Amino acid sequence: MLVLDEEQTRAALPWPELIEAIAHMFTGDCVMPVRHHHEMEVPNEESATLLLMPAWVPGRYAGVKTVSVFPGNVRRGLPAIFGTYLLSSGATGEMLAAVDGGELTARRTAAASALAARYLARPDAEEMLVCGTGRLSLNLMLAHGTTRPIKKYRVWGRNGQAAEKIAAEARALGLNAEAVADAQAAARTADIISCATLSSEPLISGAWLKPGAHLDLVGAFKPSMRESDDDAIRRASIYVDTRAGAISEAGDIVQPLKSGVLKERDIKAELAELVSGAHNGRSDDAEVTLFKSVGAALEDLAGAILAYETVTGRK
């Protein structure tokens, strides 16, 4: 059985190929049951979450990802997310690979956002703001830079030193990046705003979004969490990775639905409809768009298959 650690997983998932693999999976015949979502008590700190995400392509591949999310790890200097992806044959059940789940999750999440931005962000988007200083932040910058001509990256976080660290890592990779202390000022000029946090209170106000802005929300994966306010929901055309996931798990969607600010019919399309051409996405240069991602098991399966086939040369 192939075992890929974090570095090997990263090397096996180049951005252009990963984005295309996810796009292909969204239009294929992947079977994706509802994922298991369990809250785990952690004494004297925030509760953790255990996720189990199965998916399979009949006769080809099957897999399941186990992920734990421990918000309190930020105080221990540890990543919030740990996990493993187990890939097996969809024809025989033979175990084929164990892929580092944290790296796979970070890269496929960023790749899915970049895929959505291909349809929702302005083609000439040049300035990006990233809110959050976790593992996803740098991945989001790199992924979006694959699909849009980003020239300036800004990083905001509650911890200014952590924001500067991410900006420095981005600069080391050749990106024009800087940390900022004023999220509002940075949001007002940004073409793309990506939020990747565990916030329970809105970080971005709709009043800050300029005409043509694209708001990409990839954190806040529980109904109690939220990264955008009601004004953003009112101003934007709303898109999601999957309707089923967004309306049951994503606070940025669940809370406005509950209050009546948003109706289910107001959700323009899910990612599969964008990729298939069933919906065209952005309608004009002034439209404000919002994409809410909670993660889909087929994205993990697409990444695991790509990593396995890249390393082994098998198809």
mmCIF file of C-alpha atoms in Angstrom:
data_model
loop_
_atom_site.group_PDB
_atom_site.id
_atom_site.type_symbol
_atom_site.label_atom_id
_atom_site.label_comp_id
_atom_site.label_asym_id
_atom_site.label_seq_id
_atom_site.Cartn_x
_atom_site.Cartn_y
_atom_site.Cartn_z
ATOM 1 C CA MET A 1 0.000 0.000 0.000
ATOM 2 C CA LEU A 2 1.248 3.446 -0.912
ATOM 3 C CA VAL A 3 1.696 5.831 2.014
ATOM 4 C CA LEU A 4 2.099 9.554 1.286
ATOM 5 C CA ASP A 5 3.202 11.961 3.993
ATOM 6 C CA GLU A 6 2.480 15.685 3.991
ATOM 7 C CA GLU A 7 5.356 16.665 1.697
ATOM 8 C CA GLN A 8 4.747 13.803 -0.726
ATOM 9 C CA THR A 9 1.039 14.618 -0.869
ATOM 10 C CA ARG A 10 1.792 18.254 -1.648
ATOM 11 C CA ALA A 11 4.161 17.293 -4.449
ATOM 12 C CA ALA A 12 1.613 14.895 -5.947
ATOM 13 C CA LEU A 13 -1.135 17.544 -6.154
ATOM 14 C CA PRO A 14 -0.001 20.405 -8.435
ATOM 15 C CA TRP A 15 -2.608 23.147 -8.630
ATOM 16 C CA PRO A 16 -3.632 23.042 -12.321
ATOM 17 C CA GLU A 17 -4.035 19.269 -12.314
ATOM 18 C CA LEU A 18 -5.869 19.248 -8.978
ATOM 19 C CA ILE A 19 -8.323 21.930 -10.060
ATOM 20 C CA GLU A 20 -9.080 19.993 -13.241
ATOM 21 C CA ALA A 21 -9.429 16.698 -11.348
ATOM 22 C CA ILE A 22 -12.033 18.242 -9.048
ATOM 23 C CA ALA A 23 -13.879 19.790 -11.983
ATOM 24 C CA HIS A 24 -14.000 16.395 -13.699
ATOM 25 C CA MET A 25 -15.257 14.680 -10.536
ATOM 26 C CA PHE A 26 -18.093 17.204 -10.142
ATOM 27 C CA THR A 27 -19.424 16.219 -13.578
ATOM 28 C CA GLY A 28 -18.835 12.481 -13.198
ATOM 29 C CA ASP A 29 -20.734 9.626 -11.543
ATOM 30 C CA CYS A 30 -19.205 9.856 -8.080
ATOM 31 C CA VAL A 31 -21.433 8.613 -5.247
ATOM 32 C CA MET A 32 -21.231 10.822 -2.172
ATOM 33 C CA PRO A 33 -23.243 9.845 0.929
ATOM 34 C CA VAL A 34 -23.948 12.435 3.604
ATOM 35 C CA ARG A 35 -20.837 12.797 5.719
ATOM 36 C CA HIS A 36 -20.722 11.959 9.406
ATOM 37 C CA HIS A 37 -20.222 15.003 11.612
ATOM 38 C CA HIS A 38 -19.596 14.488 15.325
ATOM 39 C CA GLU A 39 -18.825 16.982 18.060
ATOM 40 C CA MET A 40 -16.238 15.828 20.594
ATOM 41 C CA GLU A 41 -15.880 17.398 24.017
ATOM 42 C CA VAL A 42 -12.411 18.628 24.990
ATOM 43 C CA PRO A 43 -12.062 19.447 28.704
ATOM 44 C CA ASN A 44 -11.542 23.144 29.473
ATOM 45 C CA GLU A 45 -11.596 24.366 25.849
ATOM 46 C CA GLU A 46 -13.645 24.501 22.667
ATOM 47 C CA SER A 47 -15.191 21.283 21.439
ATOM 48 C CA ALA A 48 -13.480 19.423 18.632
ATOM 49 C CA THR A 49 -15.118 17.937 15.533
ATOM 50 C CA LEU A 50 -14.715 14.505 13.963
ATOM 51 C CA LEU A 51 -15.611 14.209 10.281
ATOM 52 C CA LEU A 52 -15.977 10.995 8.286
ATOM 53 C CA MET A 53 -16.363 11.552 4.537
ATOM 54 C CA PRO A 54 -16.932 8.563 2.210
ATOM 55 C CA ALA A 55 -17.194 8.634 -1.586
ATOM 56 C CA TRP A 56 -16.702 6.264 -4.501
ATOM 57 C CA VAL A 57 -16.679 6.019 -8.274
ATOM 58 C CA PRO A 58 -18.425 2.720 -9.054
ATOM 59 C CA GLY A 59 -15.974 0.073 -10.218
ATOM 60 C CA ARG A 60 -12.934 2.363 -10.052
ATOM 61 C CA TYR A 61 -12.067 3.866 -6.672
ATOM 62 C CA ALA A 62 -13.535 4.198 -3.196
ATOM 63 C CA GLY A 63 -12.287 6.188 -0.253
ATOM 64 C CA VAL A 64 -12.991 7.709 3.121
ATOM 65 C CA LYS A 65 -11.400 10.624 4.904
ATOM 66 C CA THR A 66 -11.212 10.903 8.655
ATOM 67 C CA VAL A 67 -10.549 14.413 9.915
ATOM 68 C CA SER A 68 -10.356 15.919 13.380
ATOM 69 C CA VAL A 69 -10.648 19.671 13.912
ATOM 70 C CA PHE A 70 -9.328 20.952 17.245
ATOM 71 C CA PRO A 71 -9.690 24.771 17.476
ATOM 72 C CA GLY A 72 -7.696 24.810 20.724
ATOM 73 C CA ASN A 73 -4.586 23.639 18.899
ATOM 74 C CA VAL A 74 -3.798 27.234 17.987
ATOM 75 C CA ARG A 75 -2.691 27.737 21.597
ATOM 76 C CA ARG A 76 -0.453 24.682 21.375
ATOM 77 C CA GLY A 77 1.273 25.707 18.182
ATOM 78 C CA LEU A 78 -0.322 22.784 16.349
ATOM 79 C CA PRO A 79 -2.449 22.658 13.187
ATOM 80 C CA ALA A 80 -6.190 22.726 13.859
ATOM 81 C CA ILE A 81 -6.773 19.917 11.369
ATOM 82 C CA PHE A 82 -5.393 16.383 11.310
ATOM 83 C CA GLY A 83 -6.576 13.561 9.112
ATOM 84 C CA THR A 84 -5.912 10.631 6.809
ATOM 85 C CA TYR A 85 -7.444 9.581 3.524
ATOM 86 C CA LEU A 86 -7.785 5.855 2.799
ATOM 87 C CA LEU A 87 -8.086 5.032 -0.917
ATOM 88 C CA SER A 88 -9.117 1.590 -2.103
ATOM 89 C CA SER A 89 -10.071 -0.152 -5.318
ATOM 90 C CA GLY A 90 -13.704 0.254 -6.303
ATOM 91 C CA ALA A 91 -13.531 -3.116 -8.056
ATOM 92 C CA THR A 92 -11.976 -5.344 -5.386
ATOM 93 C CA GLY A 93 -11.833 -3.315 -2.163
ATOM 94 C CA GLU A 94 -8.032 -3.655 -2.062
ATOM 95 C CA MET A 95 -6.423 -0.892 -0.032
ATOM 96 C CA LEU A 96 -4.323 1.236 -2.367
ATOM 97 C CA ALA A 97 -3.081 4.279 -0.467
ATOM 98 C CA ALA A 98 -3.074 6.285 2.721
ATOM 99 C CA VAL A 99 -2.777 9.990 1.949
ATOM 100 C CA ASP A 100 -2.021 12.751 4.440
ATOM 101 C CA GLY A 101 -5.478 14.128 5.214
ATOM 102 C CA GLY A 102 -4.459 17.572 6.416
ATOM 103 C CA GLU A 103 -2.528 18.441 3.265
ATOM 104 C CA LEU A 104 -5.146 16.853 1.027
ATOM 105 C CA THR A 105 -7.906 18.837 2.763
ATOM 106 C CA ALA A 106 -6.045 22.133 2.530
ATOM 107 C CA ARG A 107 -5.186 21.750 -1.129
ATOM 108 C CA ARG A 108 -8.523 20.414 -2.351
ATOM 109 C CA THR A 109 -10.394 23.133 -0.413
ATOM 110 C CA ALA A 110 -8.297 25.867 -1.998
ATOM 111 C CA ALA A 111 -8.557 24.204 -5.409
ATOM 112 C CA ALA A 112 -12.366 24.055 -5.184
ATOM 113 C CA SER A 113 -12.461 27.764 -4.340
ATOM 114 C CA ALA A 114 -10.220 28.537 -7.293
ATOM 115 C CA LEU A 115 -12.450 26.409 -9.516
ATOM 116 C CA ALA A 116 -15.497 28.380 -8.380
ATOM 117 C CA ALA A 117 -13.644 31.655 -8.931
ATOM 118 C CA ARG A 118 -13.085 30.624 -12.540
ATOM 119 C CA TYR A 119 -16.829 31.201 -13.001
ATOM 120 C CA LEU A 120 -17.535 33.813 -10.329
ATOM 121 C CA ALA A 121 -14.568 36.193 -9.993
ATOM 122 C CA ARG A 122 -13.879 38.847 -12.580
ATOM 123 C CA PRO A 123 -11.404 37.611 -15.215
ATOM 124 C CA ASP A 124 -9.204 40.642 -14.513
ATOM 125 C CA ALA A 125 -9.123 40.183 -10.716
ATOM 126 C CA GLU A 126 -5.743 41.445 -9.513
ATOM 127 C CA GLU A 127 -6.022 42.050 -5.760
ATOM 128 C CA MET A 128 -6.806 39.410 -3.148
ATOM 129 C CA LEU A 129 -7.431 39.633 0.587
ATOM 130 C CA VAL A 130 -7.095 36.523 2.723
ATOM 131 C CA CYS A 131 -8.685 36.571 6.175
ATOM 132 C CA GLY A 132 -7.153 33.938 8.413
ATOM 133 C CA THR A 133 -3.666 32.776 9.235
ATOM 134 C CA GLY A 134 -4.064 29.006 9.276
ATOM 135 C CA ARG A 135 -2.946 26.307 6.900
ATOM 136 C CA LEU A 136 -5.431 27.295 4.223
ATOM 137 C CA SER A 137 -4.279 30.892 3.818
ATOM 138 C CA LEU A 138 -1.199 30.305 1.681
ATOM 139 C CA ASN A 139 -2.947 27.523 -0.231
ATOM 140 C CA LEU A 140 -5.778 29.884 -1.139
ATOM 141 C CA MET A 141 -3.343 32.463 -2.468
ATOM 142 C CA LEU A 142 -1.526 29.911 -4.611
ATOM 143 C CA ALA A 143 -4.708 28.277 -5.922
ATOM 144 C CA HIS A 144 -6.482 31.529 -6.836
ATOM 145 C CA GLY A 145 -3.304 32.748 -8.489
ATOM 146 C CA THR A 146 -3.582 29.744 -10.808
ATOM 147 C CA THR A 147 -6.958 30.822 -12.214
ATOM 148 C CA ARG A 148 -6.783 34.636 -11.943
ATOM 149 C CA PRO A 149 -4.019 37.196 -12.667
ATOM 150 C CA ILE A 150 -3.510 38.175 -9.012
ATOM 151 C CA LYS A 151 -0.785 40.802 -8.586
ATOM 152 C CA LYS A 152 -1.250 41.800 -4.946
ATOM 153 C CA TYR A 153 -2.049 39.644 -1.927
ATOM 154 C CA ARG A 154 -2.984 40.921 1.501
ATOM 155 C CA VAL A 155 -3.282 38.874 4.671
ATOM 156 C CA TRP A 156 -5.339 39.827 7.714
ATOM 157 C CA GLY A 157 -5.633 37.971 10.982
ATOM 158 C CA ARG A 158 -6.459 38.707 14.588
ATOM 159 C CA ASN A 159 -2.833 37.903 15.355
ATOM 160 C CA GLY A 160 -0.736 40.394 13.437
ATOM 161 C CA GLN A 161 2.454 38.372 13.837
ATOM 162 C CA ALA A 162 0.780 35.297 12.386
ATOM 163 C CA ALA A 163 -0.449 37.371 9.420
ATOM 164 C CA GLU A 164 3.069 38.639 8.786
ATOM 165 C CA LYS A 165 4.398 35.078 8.944
ATOM 166 C CA ILE A 166 1.959 33.945 6.232
ATOM 167 C CA ALA A 167 2.795 37.012 4.113
ATOM 168 C CA ALA A 168 6.508 36.263 4.478
ATOM 169 C CA GLU A 169 5.971 32.653 3.396
ATOM 170 C CA ALA A 170 4.049 33.918 0.359
ATOM 171 C CA ARG A 171 6.843 36.362 -0.514
ATOM 172 C CA ALA A 172 9.359 33.528 -0.283
ATOM 173 C CA LEU A 173 7.354 31.798 -3.027
ATOM 174 C CA GLY A 174 7.469 34.896 -5.224
ATOM 175 C CA LEU A 175 4.080 36.405 -4.392
ATOM 176 C CA ASN A 176 3.627 40.129 -3.802
ATOM 177 C CA ALA A 177 2.135 39.772 -0.328
ATOM 178 C CA GLU A 178 1.808 41.936 2.772
ATOM 179 C CA ALA A 179 0.121 41.685 6.153
ATOM 180 C CA VAL A 180 -2.530 44.302 6.935
ATOM 181 C CA ALA A 181 -4.042 45.451 10.204
ATOM 182 C CA ASP A 182 -7.240 46.996 8.786
ATOM 183 C CA ALA A 183 -9.508 44.337 7.300
ATOM 184 C CA GLN A 184 -12.146 46.859 6.254
ATOM 185 C CA ALA A 185 -9.763 49.014 4.247
ATOM 186 C CA ALA A 186 -8.257 45.980 2.534
ATOM 187 C CA ALA A 187 -11.685 44.486 1.782
ATOM 188 C CA ARG A 188 -12.899 47.680 0.121
ATOM 189 C CA THR A 189 -10.266 47.445 -2.641
ATOM 190 C CA ALA A 190 -10.051 43.663 -3.017
ATOM 191 C CA ASP A 191 -11.288 41.860 -6.125
ATOM 192 C CA ILE A 192 -11.319 38.519 -4.288
ATOM 193 C CA ILE A 193 -11.757 38.084 -0.536
ATOM 194 C CA SER A 194 -11.131 34.615 0.874
ATOM 195 C CA CYS A 195 -12.028 33.851 4.481
ATOM 196 C CA ALA A 196 -10.652 30.711 6.101
ATOM 197 C CA THR A 197 -11.355 30.977 9.815
ATOM 198 C CA LEU A 198 -13.276 29.335 12.633
ATOM 199 C CA SER A 199 -15.054 32.597 13.438
ATOM 200 C CA SER A 200 -18.454 32.592 15.118
ATOM 201 C CA GLU A 201 -19.027 36.270 14.263
ATOM 202 C CA PRO A 202 -19.036 37.919 10.804
ATOM 203 C CA LEU A 203 -15.668 39.214 9.658
ATOM 204 C CA ILE A 204 -16.702 40.775 6.354
ATOM 205 C CA SER A 205 -19.547 43.253 5.910
ATOM 206 C CA GLY A 206 -21.425 43.535 2.668
ATOM 207 C CA ALA A 207 -21.015 47.299 2.889
ATOM 208 C CA TRP A 208 -17.287 46.836 2.294
ATOM 209 C CA LEU A 209 -17.645 44.949 -0.992
ATOM 210 C CA LYS A 210 -16.926 46.958 -4.106
ATOM 211 C CA PRO A 211 -18.877 46.360 -7.347
ATOM 212 C CA GLY A 212 -17.545 43.229 -9.010
ATOM 213 C CA ALA A 213 -16.045 41.767 -5.833
ATOM 214 C CA HIS A 214 -16.028 38.015 -5.214
ATOM 215 C CA LEU A 215 -16.364 36.769 -1.628
ATOM 216 C CA ASP A 216 -14.993 33.266 -1.077
ATOM 217 C CA LEU A 217 -15.991 31.699 2.261
ATOM 218 C CA VAL A 218 -14.251 28.438 3.097
ATOM 219 C CA GLY A 219 -14.085 28.476 6.909
ATOM 220 C CA ALA A 220 -16.963 28.532 9.409
ATOM 221 C CA PHE A 221 -18.097 24.975 8.719
ATOM 222 C CA LYS A 222 -20.700 24.726 11.510
ATOM 223 C CA PRO A 223 -24.178 26.322 11.684
ATOM 224 C CA SER A 224 -22.965 28.341 14.681
ATOM 225 C CA MET A 225 -20.022 29.840 12.748
ATOM 226 C CA ARG A 226 -20.097 32.760 10.347
ATOM 227 C CA GLU A 227 -17.698 34.901 8.295
ATOM 228 C CA SER A 228 -20.089 37.243 6.420
ATOM 229 C CA ASP A 229 -22.960 39.436 7.588
ATOM 230 C CA ASP A 230 -26.559 39.696 6.361
ATOM 231 C CA ASP A 231 -25.689 42.670 4.182
ATOM 232 C CA ALA A 232 -23.219 40.552 2.239
ATOM 233 C CA ILE A 233 -25.915 37.928 1.705
ATOM 234 C CA ARG A 234 -28.358 40.582 0.481
ATOM 235 C CA ARG A 235 -25.884 42.211 -1.906
ATOM 236 C CA ALA A 236 -24.342 39.115 -3.441
ATOM 237 C CA SER A 237 -25.383 36.423 -5.869
ATOM 238 C CA ILE A 238 -25.045 33.270 -3.764
ATOM 239 C CA TYR A 239 -23.316 30.090 -4.924
ATOM 240 C CA VAL A 240 -22.326 26.989 -2.947
ATOM 241 C CA ASP A 241 -20.195 23.888 -3.438
ATOM 242 C CA THR A 242 -23.178 21.617 -2.694
ATOM 243 C CA ARG A 243 -26.671 22.724 -1.745
ATOM 244 C CA ALA A 244 -27.149 19.800 0.640
ATOM 245 C CA GLY A 245 -24.033 20.634 2.601
ATOM 246 C CA ALA A 246 -24.455 24.393 2.619
ATOM 247 C CA ILE A 247 -28.059 24.537 3.802
ATOM 248 C CA SER A 248 -27.431 22.083 6.644
ATOM 249 C CA GLU A 249 -23.914 22.918 7.858
ATOM 250 C CA ALA A 250 -22.737 26.377 6.767
ATOM 251 C CA GLY A 251 -23.591 29.160 9.214
ATOM 252 C CA ASP A 252 -23.212 31.754 6.451
ATOM 253 C CA ILE A 253 -26.146 30.056 4.723
ATOM 254 C CA VAL A 254 -28.029 28.388 7.593
ATOM 255 C CA GLN A 255 -28.385 31.538 9.707
ATOM 256 C CA PRO A 256 -29.734 33.793 6.898
ATOM 257 C CA LEU A 257 -32.116 30.997 5.869
ATOM 258 C CA LYS A 258 -33.405 30.760 9.426
ATOM 259 C CA SER A 259 -33.899 34.515 9.759
ATOM 260 C CA GLY A 260 -35.524 34.885 6.343
ATOM 261 C CA VAL A 261 -32.770 37.062 4.882
ATOM 262 C CA LEU A 262 -32.096 34.278 2.367
ATOM 263 C CA LYS A 263 -34.431 31.808 0.664
ATOM 264 C CA GLU A 264 -33.261 28.479 -0.727
ATOM 265 C CA ARG A 265 -34.378 29.592 -4.160
ATOM 266 C CA ASP A 266 -31.961 32.523 -3.911
ATOM 267 C CA ILE A 267 -28.986 30.155 -4.156
ATOM 268 C CA LYS A 268 -28.101 30.542 -7.819
ATOM 269 C CA ALA A 269 -26.203 27.302 -8.366
ATOM 270 C CA GLU A 270 -23.897 24.717 -6.872
ATOM 271 C CA LEU A 271 -20.435 23.994 -8.177
ATOM 272 C CA ALA A 272 -21.477 21.034 -10.326
ATOM 273 C CA GLU A 273 -23.910 23.289 -12.213
ATOM 274 C CA LEU A 274 -21.181 25.843 -12.858
ATOM 275 C CA VAL A 275 -18.723 23.247 -14.102
ATOM 276 C CA SER A 276 -21.304 21.516 -16.326
ATOM 277 C CA GLY A 277 -22.469 24.792 -17.866
ATOM 278 C CA ALA A 278 -25.975 24.499 -16.456
ATOM 279 C CA HIS A 279 -25.381 27.939 -14.943
ATOM 280 C CA ASN A 280 -23.028 30.529 -16.411
ATOM 281 C CA GLY A 281 -21.937 32.106 -13.145
ATOM 282 C CA ARG A 282 -21.053 35.809 -13.086
ATOM 283 C CA SER A 283 -23.389 37.853 -15.269
ATOM 284 C CA ASP A 284 -21.485 41.142 -15.528
ATOM 285 C CA ASP A 285 -18.444 43.008 -14.224
ATOM 286 C CA ALA A 286 -20.387 44.831 -11.494
ATOM 287 C CA GLU A 287 -22.065 41.791 -9.946
ATOM 288 C CA VAL A 288 -21.030 40.907 -6.392
ATOM 289 C CA THR A 289 -20.664 37.140 -6.011
ATOM 290 C CA LEU A 290 -20.387 34.922 -2.926
ATOM 291 C CA PHE A 291 -19.225 31.307 -2.865
ATOM 292 C CA LYS A 292 -19.735 29.254 0.282
ATOM 293 C CA SER A 293 -17.832 26.003 0.599
ATOM 294 C CA VAL A 294 -18.277 23.400 3.325
ATOM 295 C CA GLY A 295 -16.289 20.718 1.537
ATOM 296 C CA ALA A 296 -17.451 17.741 -0.468
ATOM 297 C CA ALA A 297 -16.180 14.182 -0.194
ATOM 298 C CA LEU A 298 -15.821 13.938 -3.962
ATOM 299 C CA GLU A 299 -13.147 16.666 -3.806
ATOM 300 C CA ASP A 300 -11.082 14.510 -1.448
ATOM 301 C CA LEU A 301 -11.571 11.456 -3.627
ATOM 302 C CA ALA A 302 -10.485 13.411 -6.705
ATOM 303 C CA GLY A 303 -7.337 14.554 -4.927
ATOM 304 C CA ALA A 304 -6.519 11.113 -3.523
ATOM 305 C CA ILE A 305 -6.908 9.509 -6.946
ATOM 306 C CA LEU A 306 -4.719 12.186 -8.529
ATOM 307 C CA ALA A 307 -2.024 11.722 -5.871
ATOM 308 C CA TYR A 308 -2.097 7.920 -6.243
ATOM 309 C CA GLU A 309 -1.975 7.979 -10.033
ATOM 310 C CA THR A 310 0.695 10.699 -10.103
ATOM 311 C CA VAL A 311 3.036 8.737 -7.840
ATOM 312 C CA THR A 312 2.398 5.246 -9.245
ATOM 313 C CA GLY A 313 1.821 6.134 -12.886
ATOM 314 C CA ARG A 314 -1.310 3.976 -12.871
ATOM 315 C CA LYS A 315 -4.593 5.069 -14.440
#
